[in-house]
Amino acid sequence: MRKEATPYMPIKTVMADLNKNDYLGCVHRSYGINLEEDLVQDNESLADRYRKKRDKVQTALETKFGSNIRCIQHSGSYAKHTAINIKFDMDLCVNFKRSAFSTLRLMYDEVLEYLESDEFSDEVGDLTEVRAQKVSVGLFFLVDDEVLNFDITPGRRISDDDPSCFDLNLCLNDEDSSGRMKTNIAKQIDHIKGRKKERETVKLLKAWKFEHFTKLKSFLLELLTIKSFDDKGEANVPSGRWDRLKLTMEFIRDNIEAINLLDPGNSGNNVTNSLTDRQKKKLAKEMKRALKQIEADSNKLKFYFPVNPKFPCEDKPKDKEPAKASSRYEQNAAVKQTTYPATTYG
């Protein structure tokens, strides 16, 4: 005879296991920078609004500084195709000729002075704030109730002799007026060029970082992801989203406290130094905890890697991902790739 439940016999509810790959596909789509275009047909996408404002900023800079500018490069997550639609900004690096300024401090100060001027504000429109930063100048615009953030980084060419060389010196905006930092934007972008699966993993980890570890630099996440894939070997990288994400999380857990990762654009810059020893230890523990909890309960994935609530989607993806190993040379035809050398806007 079937035993009926009584008030003294609580019924335990068991949640169904989560399909991790399908769910992470949903997470990945929810952070796409063109989602407004898909969901709100009568409105411009976030990317479109950025591009229109970018064009005005570019024109204003080129008009002001004229032939002293060698080129303007996209840099950061937009150029690398790792941008997500929260805390997104557009990074532009203004390449000045070696002869344009006698000192890096003069270069930075003149760019900052112009960006703070009424002339620039009137030219571009919607400007609400200009902020001096470590090597860049932050610009904030209010467009259709959306804050658009640009980072404008002035850099001076180390040499004008080789037009294919993009080595730059940046001014460190601190008390030391002679402070400088070397960089090469094209080399940084080339380091992740064609790595489609790595880029997807970076985007998922960025969704985690903005919720759980904001001190972690996106550039460091990018280098950690690439290193984890490279150490595994292209033929051995898992085909599923979760297994690829797990691979990188385990790599961070096991290596972050001791590893050195050099900036592809400046071999003297150890990017892991952007975290203190205490922060590295905390990051390793956070990864260990997350992996352990997700292993015990797949639904914990929703806590650590939440869908962007602004753009929810069904857990089941529209197009299932083909089960094949990662190829660092694979390109997604639907995504515009940066043309190399990355000298101007695409």
GROMACS .gro file of C-alpha atoms in nm:
model
  346
    1MET     CA    1   0.000   0.000   0.000
    2ARG     CA    2   0.126   0.346  -0.096
    3LYS     CA    3   0.225   0.550   0.204
    4GLU     CA    4   0.078   0.901   0.196
    5ALA     CA    5   0.271   1.205   0.308
    6THR     CA    6   0.165   1.360   0.638
    7PRO     CA    7   0.242   1.701   0.791
    8TYR     CA    8   0.514   1.521   0.984
    9MET     CA    9   0.676   1.378   0.669
   10PRO     CA   10   0.827   1.671   0.470
   11ILE     CA   11   0.864   1.607   0.098
   12LYS     CA   12   1.213   1.680  -0.029
   13THR     CA   13   1.231   1.874  -0.356
   14VAL     CA   14   1.516   1.772  -0.584
   15MET     CA   15   1.619   2.015  -0.858
   16ALA     CA   16   1.699   1.865  -1.195
   17ASP     CA   17   2.061   1.873  -1.306
   18LEU     CA   18   2.148   2.175  -1.516
   19ASN     CA   19   2.276   2.127  -1.869
   20LYS     CA   20   2.594   2.328  -1.816
   21ASN     CA   21   2.684   2.374  -2.182
   22ASP     CA   22   2.338   2.496  -2.280
   23TYR     CA   23   2.317   2.727  -1.980
   24LEU     CA   24   2.660   2.881  -2.048
   25GLY     CA   25   2.556   2.935  -2.409
   26CYS     CA   26   2.264   3.136  -2.274
   27VAL     CA   27   2.496   3.334  -2.043
   28HIS     CA   28   2.731   3.407  -2.331
   29ARG     CA   29   2.449   3.538  -2.550
   30SER     CA   30   2.302   3.752  -2.273
   31TYR     CA   31   2.624   3.953  -2.247
   32GLY     CA   32   2.659   4.018  -2.622
   33ILE     CA   33   2.712   4.386  -2.703
   34ASN     CA   34   2.454   4.387  -2.987
   35LEU     CA   35   2.160   4.245  -2.792
   36GLU     CA   36   1.964   4.569  -2.788
   37GLU     CA   37   1.945   4.542  -3.166
   38ASP     CA   38   1.788   4.197  -3.136
   39LEU     CA   39   1.547   4.277  -2.853
   40VAL     CA   40   1.444   4.635  -2.929
   41GLN     CA   41   1.401   4.668  -3.303
   42ASP     CA   42   1.325   5.041  -3.299
   43ASN     CA   43   1.633   5.137  -3.102
   44GLU     CA   44   2.002   5.154  -3.186
   45SER     CA   45   2.223   4.884  -3.038
   46LEU     CA   46   2.475   4.968  -2.768
   47ALA     CA   47   2.755   4.904  -3.016
   48ASP     CA   48   2.595   5.140  -3.269
   49ARG     CA   49   2.573   5.420  -3.014
   50TYR     CA   50   2.938   5.370  -2.926
   51ARG     CA   51   3.045   5.369  -3.290
   52LYS     CA   52   2.861   5.693  -3.367
   53LYS     CA   53   3.013   5.868  -3.067
   54ARG     CA   54   3.354   5.719  -3.147
   55ASP     CA   55   3.344   5.870  -3.496
   56LYS     CA   56   3.281   6.216  -3.350
   57VAL     CA   57   3.566   6.176  -3.100
   58GLN     CA   58   3.798   6.059  -3.378
   59THR     CA   59   3.711   6.352  -3.603
   60ALA     CA   60   3.761   6.603  -3.322
   61LEU     CA   61   4.103   6.461  -3.231
   62GLU     CA   62   4.219   6.449  -3.591
   63THR     CA   63   4.102   6.806  -3.652
   64LYS     CA   64   4.280   6.934  -3.342
   65PHE     CA   65   4.613   6.751  -3.373
   66GLY     CA   66   4.622   6.704  -3.750
   67SER     CA   67   4.936   6.553  -3.899
   68ASN     CA   68   5.091   6.497  -3.555
   69ILE     CA   69   4.870   6.188  -3.530
   70ARG     CA   70   5.013   5.880  -3.700
   71CYS     CA   71   4.693   5.676  -3.651
   72ILE     CA   72   4.421   5.593  -3.397
   73GLN     CA   73   4.387   5.232  -3.284
   74HIS     CA   74   4.109   5.043  -3.116
   75SER     CA   75   4.247   4.874  -2.808
   76GLY     CA   76   4.102   4.682  -2.516
   77SER     CA   77   3.812   4.438  -2.521
   78TYR     CA   78   3.634   4.589  -2.822
   79ALA     CA   79   3.936   4.530  -3.045
   80LYS     CA   80   3.992   4.182  -2.902
   81HIS     CA   81   3.625   4.079  -2.932
   82THR     CA   82   3.604   4.002  -2.560
   83ALA     CA   83   3.370   4.288  -2.466
   84ILE     CA   84   3.053   4.220  -2.269
   85ASN     CA   85   2.759   4.455  -2.226
   86ILE     CA   86   2.814   4.541  -1.860
   87LYS     CA   87   3.081   4.791  -1.756
   88PHE     CA   88   3.175   4.817  -2.121
   89ASP     CA   89   3.397   5.096  -2.244
   90MET     CA   90   3.564   5.172  -2.574
   91ASP     CA   91   3.942   5.213  -2.566
   92LEU     CA   92   4.113   5.430  -2.826
   93CYS     CA   93   4.489   5.476  -2.847
   94VAL     CA   94   4.606   5.791  -3.024
   95ASN     CA   95   4.944   5.722  -3.188
   96PHE     CA   96   5.138   6.049  -3.205
   97LYS     CA   97   5.449   6.083  -3.417
   98ARG     CA   98   5.781   6.074  -3.232
   99SER     CA   99   5.840   6.437  -3.327
  100ALA     CA  100   5.496   6.561  -3.216
  101PHE     CA  101   5.589   6.637  -2.853
  102SER     CA  102   5.920   6.698  -2.679
  103THR     CA  103   5.807   6.509  -2.367
  104LEU     CA  104   5.544   6.250  -2.280
  105ARG     CA  105   5.412   6.475  -2.005
  106LEU     CA  106   5.352   6.754  -2.257
  107MET     CA  107   5.169   6.507  -2.484
  108TYR     CA  108   4.939   6.389  -2.205
  109ASP     CA  109   4.870   6.739  -2.072
  110GLU     CA  110   4.783   6.881  -2.415
  111VAL     CA  111   4.544   6.596  -2.490
  112LEU     CA  112   4.382   6.630  -2.147
  113GLU     CA  113   4.350   7.007  -2.186
  114TYR     CA  114   4.177   6.967  -2.522
  115LEU     CA  115   3.939   6.696  -2.400
  116GLU     CA  116   3.842   6.922  -2.109
  117SER     CA  117   3.778   7.220  -2.337
  118ASP     CA  118   3.444   7.364  -2.446
  119GLU     CA  119   3.568   7.328  -2.804
  120PHE     CA  120   3.580   6.948  -2.773
  121SER     CA  121   3.256   6.927  -2.574
  122ASP     CA  122   3.067   7.132  -2.832
  123GLU     CA  123   3.212   6.925  -3.116
  124VAL     CA  124   3.117   6.579  -2.984
  125GLY     CA  125   2.806   6.655  -2.774
  126ASP     CA  126   2.656   6.476  -2.471
  127LEU     CA  127   2.982   6.495  -2.269
  128THR     CA  128   2.918   6.479  -1.893
  129GLU     CA  129   3.261   6.413  -1.740
  130VAL     CA  130   3.632   6.410  -1.824
  131ARG     CA  131   3.859   6.218  -1.589
  132ALA     CA  132   4.242   6.208  -1.578
  133GLN     CA  133   4.355   5.847  -1.528
  134LYS     CA  134   4.680   5.650  -1.498
  135VAL     CA  135   4.776   5.651  -1.867
  136SER     CA  136   4.449   5.754  -2.030
  137VAL     CA  137   4.172   6.013  -2.014
  138GLY     CA  138   3.823   5.887  -1.932
  139LEU     CA  139   3.529   6.039  -2.121
  140PHE     CA  140   3.169   5.989  -2.015
  141PHE     CA  141   2.871   6.063  -2.239
  142LEU     CA  142   2.498   6.039  -2.169
  143VAL     CA  143   2.315   5.918  -2.481
  144ASP     CA  144   1.949   5.808  -2.466
  145ASP     CA  145   1.978   5.758  -2.087
  146GLU     CA  146   2.279   5.529  -2.144
  147VAL     CA  147   2.625   5.621  -2.010
  148LEU     CA  148   2.895   5.566  -2.273
  149ASN     CA  149   3.251   5.543  -2.141
  150PHE     CA  150   3.561   5.599  -2.354
  151ASP     CA  151   3.925   5.568  -2.250
  152ILE     CA  152   4.151   5.783  -2.468
  153THR     CA  153   4.517   5.684  -2.435
  154PRO     CA  154   4.776   5.917  -2.592
  155GLY     CA  155   5.096   5.741  -2.695
  156ARG     CA  156   5.412   5.859  -2.867
  157ARG     CA  157   5.579   5.641  -3.129
  158ILE     CA  158   5.923   5.520  -3.021
  159SER     CA  159   6.034   5.555  -3.383
  160ASP     CA  160   5.880   5.698  -3.698
  161ASP     CA  161   6.123   5.513  -3.924
  162ASP     CA  162   5.925   5.186  -3.946
  163PRO     CA  163   5.554   5.245  -4.023
  164SER     CA  164   5.475   4.880  -3.939
  165CYS     CA  165   5.616   4.914  -3.587
  166PHE     CA  166   5.359   5.013  -3.326
  167ASP     CA  167   5.582   5.041  -3.019
  168LEU     CA  168   5.463   5.334  -2.808
  169ASN     CA  169   5.561   5.512  -2.491
  170LEU     CA  170   5.273   5.618  -2.267
  171CYS     CA  171   5.287   5.886  -2.000
  172LEU     CA  172   5.228   5.761  -1.647
  173ASN     CA  173   5.005   6.029  -1.500
  174ASP     CA  174   5.146   6.036  -1.149
  175GLU     CA  175   5.367   6.257  -0.936
  176ASP     CA  176   5.673   6.149  -1.132
  177SER     CA  177   5.650   6.364  -1.445
  178SER     CA  178   5.909   6.145  -1.620
  179GLY     CA  179   5.712   5.825  -1.566
  180ARG     CA  180   5.654   5.618  -1.879
  181MET     CA  181   5.522   5.281  -1.990
  182LYS     CA  182   5.599   5.097  -2.311
  183THR     CA  183   5.318   4.921  -2.499
  184ASN     CA  184   5.228   4.775  -2.836
  185ILE     CA  185   4.854   4.753  -2.898
  186ALA     CA  186   4.888   4.551  -3.219
  187LYS     CA  187   5.087   4.278  -3.040
  188GLN     CA  188   4.831   4.260  -2.759
  189ILE     CA  189   4.547   4.215  -3.007
  190ASP     CA  190   4.743   3.967  -3.217
  191HIS     CA  191   4.796   3.751  -2.906
  192ILE     CA  192   4.425   3.662  -2.900
  193LYS     CA  193   4.353   3.692  -3.272
  194GLY     CA  194   4.157   3.396  -3.405
  195ARG     CA  195   4.113   3.233  -3.063
  196LYS     CA  196   3.735   3.202  -3.073
  197LYS     CA  197   3.696   2.947  -2.792
  198GLU     CA  198   3.936   3.135  -2.568
  199ARG     CA  199   3.742   3.458  -2.626
  200GLU     CA  200   3.416   3.289  -2.528
  201THR     CA  201   3.575   3.160  -2.207
  202VAL     CA  202   3.713   3.507  -2.129
  203LYS     CA  203   3.365   3.658  -2.166
  204LEU     CA  204   3.215   3.402  -1.927
  205LEU     CA  205   3.490   3.467  -1.672
  206LYS     CA  206   3.433   3.842  -1.703
  207ALA     CA  207   3.067   3.786  -1.614
  208TRP     CA  208   3.193   3.603  -1.303
  209LYS     CA  209   3.449   3.869  -1.214
  210PHE     CA  210   3.205   4.159  -1.219
  211GLU     CA  211   2.989   3.974  -0.966
  212HIS     CA  212   3.253   3.806  -0.750
  213PHE     CA  213   3.607   3.949  -0.794
  214THR     CA  214   3.611   4.303  -0.927
  215LYS     CA  215   3.981   4.359  -0.850
  216LEU     CA  216   4.078   4.110  -1.121
  217LYS     CA  217   4.192   4.282  -1.442
  218SER     CA  218   4.026   4.162  -1.762
  219PHE     CA  219   4.366   4.159  -1.934
  220LEU     CA  220   4.498   3.915  -1.672
  221LEU     CA  221   4.192   3.693  -1.721
  222GLU     CA  222   4.265   3.692  -2.093
  223LEU     CA  223   4.629   3.589  -2.045
  224LEU     CA  224   4.535   3.319  -1.792
  225THR     CA  225   4.279   3.173  -2.031
  226ILE     CA  226   4.521   3.164  -2.324
  227LYS     CA  227   4.792   3.007  -2.107
  228SER     CA  228   4.556   2.737  -1.979
  229PHE     CA  229   4.455   2.645  -2.336
  230ASP     CA  230   4.815   2.650  -2.460
  231ASP     CA  231   4.938   2.428  -2.176
  232LYS     CA  232   4.662   2.178  -2.246
  233GLY     CA  233   4.750   2.165  -2.615
  234GLU     CA  234   4.514   2.250  -2.898
  235ALA     CA  235   4.422   1.887  -2.971
  236ASN     CA  236   4.337   1.823  -2.605
  237VAL     CA  237   4.122   2.128  -2.532
  238PRO     CA  238   3.767   2.007  -2.448
  239SER     CA  239   3.484   2.068  -2.693
  240GLY     CA  240   3.217   2.168  -2.440
  241ARG     CA  241   3.177   2.517  -2.296
  242TRP     CA  242   3.172   2.399  -1.936
  243ASP     CA  243   3.478   2.178  -1.972
  244ARG     CA  244   3.672   2.465  -2.132
  245LEU     CA  245   3.563   2.702  -1.858
  246LYS     CA  246   3.649   2.442  -1.593
  247LEU     CA  247   3.992   2.396  -1.752
  248THR     CA  248   4.072   2.764  -1.707
  249MET     CA  249   3.924   2.783  -1.357
  250GLU     CA  250   4.137   2.486  -1.248
  251PHE     CA  251   4.443   2.646  -1.406
  252ILE     CA  252   4.381   2.970  -1.214
  253ARG     CA  253   4.322   2.776  -0.890
  254ASP     CA  254   4.648   2.583  -0.925
  255ASN     CA  255   4.879   2.849  -1.070
  256ILE     CA  256   4.776   3.206  -0.989
  257GLU     CA  257   4.992   3.234  -0.677
  258ALA     CA  258   5.318   3.150  -0.858
  259ILE     CA  259   5.279   3.216  -1.230
  260ASN     CA  260   5.429   3.507  -1.423
  261LEU     CA  261   5.244   3.628  -1.732
  262LEU     CA  262   5.413   3.890  -1.947
  263ASP     CA  263   5.233   4.157  -2.146
  264PRO     CA  264   5.270   4.069  -2.519
  265GLY     CA  265   5.313   4.441  -2.585
  266ASN     CA  266   5.576   4.494  -2.314
  267SER     CA  267   5.793   4.206  -2.194
  268GLY     CA  268   5.892   4.410  -1.890
  269ASN     CA  269   5.533   4.416  -1.761
  270ASN     CA  270   5.438   4.112  -1.551
  271VAL     CA  271   5.058   4.137  -1.559
  272THR     CA  272   5.012   3.908  -1.258
  273ASN     CA  273   5.163   4.188  -1.049
  274SER     CA  274   4.832   4.369  -1.090
  275LEU     CA  275   4.721   4.149  -0.797
  276THR     CA  276   4.878   4.147  -0.452
  277ASP     CA  277   4.988   3.817  -0.295
  278ARG     CA  278   4.682   3.830  -0.072
  279GLN     CA  279   4.452   3.885  -0.370
  280LYS     CA  280   4.614   3.595  -0.556
  281LYS     CA  281   4.556   3.364  -0.261
  282LYS     CA  282   4.195   3.482  -0.236
  283LEU     CA  283   4.142   3.425  -0.609
  284ALA     CA  284   4.274   3.069  -0.583
  285LYS     CA  285   4.034   3.001  -0.294
  286GLU     CA  286   3.741   3.154  -0.482
  287MET     CA  287   3.806   2.929  -0.781
  288LYS     CA  288   3.842   2.623  -0.558
  289ARG     CA  289   3.514   2.700  -0.381
  290ALA     CA  290   3.323   2.764  -0.703
  291LEU     CA  291   3.449   2.445  -0.868
  292LYS     CA  292   3.366   2.236  -0.563
  293GLN     CA  293   3.014   2.375  -0.531
  294ILE     CA  294   2.934   2.346  -0.902
  295GLU     CA  295   3.060   1.987  -0.899
  296ALA     CA  296   2.826   1.908  -0.609
  297ASP     CA  297   2.528   2.096  -0.756
  298SER     CA  298   2.522   2.199  -1.121
  299ASN     CA  299   2.260   2.465  -1.046
  300LYS     CA  300   2.525   2.660  -0.853
  301LEU     CA  301   2.651   2.760  -1.197
  302LYS     CA  302   2.364   3.012  -1.203
  303PHE     CA  303   2.505   3.183  -0.894
  304TYR     CA  304   2.863   3.205  -1.014
  305PHE     CA  305   2.783   3.278  -1.379
  306PRO     CA  306   2.451   3.462  -1.382
  307VAL     CA  307   2.262   3.554  -1.696
  308ASN     CA  308   2.249   3.929  -1.755
  309PRO     CA  309   1.902   4.007  -1.613
  310LYS     CA  310   1.858   4.286  -1.866
  311PHE     CA  311   1.870   4.030  -2.147
  312PRO     CA  312   1.737   3.696  -2.020
  313CYS     CA  313   1.722   3.404  -2.259
  314GLU     CA  314   1.605   3.048  -2.258
  315ASP     CA  315   1.852   2.793  -2.127
  316LYS     CA  316   1.830   2.600  -2.453
  317PRO     CA  317   2.043   2.769  -2.722
  318LYS     CA  318   1.908   2.850  -3.065
  319ASP     CA  319   2.199   2.681  -3.239
  320LYS     CA  320   2.378   2.401  -3.064
  321GLU     CA  321   2.754   2.432  -3.060
  322PRO     CA  322   2.931   2.172  -3.273
  323ALA     CA  323   3.131   1.927  -3.065
  324LYS     CA  324   3.485   1.984  -3.181
  325ALA     CA  325   3.817   2.083  -3.033
  326SER     CA  326   3.918   2.447  -3.006
  327SER     CA  327   4.102   2.597  -3.299
  328ARG     CA  328   4.294   2.914  -3.227
  329TYR     CA  329   4.283   2.997  -3.597
  330GLU     CA  330   3.905   2.956  -3.631
  331GLN     CA  331   3.723   3.278  -3.720
  332ASN     CA  332   3.358   3.358  -3.673
  333ALA     CA  333   3.236   3.513  -3.997
  334ALA     CA  334   2.956   3.692  -3.811
  335VAL     CA  335   3.207   3.883  -3.598
  336LYS     CA  336   3.415   4.158  -3.756
  337GLN     CA  337   3.781   4.081  -3.695
  338THR     CA  338   4.044   4.349  -3.648
  339THR     CA  339   4.261   4.404  -3.954
  340TYR     CA  340   4.631   4.384  -3.876
  341PRO     CA  341   4.824   4.592  -3.820
  342ALA     CA  342   4.541   4.745  -3.617
  343THR     CA  343   4.604   5.104  -3.709
  344THR     CA  344   4.265   5.259  -3.762
  345TYR     CA  345   3.899   5.197  -3.710
  346GLY     CA  346   3.744   4.909  -3.899
   0.00000   0.00000   0.00000
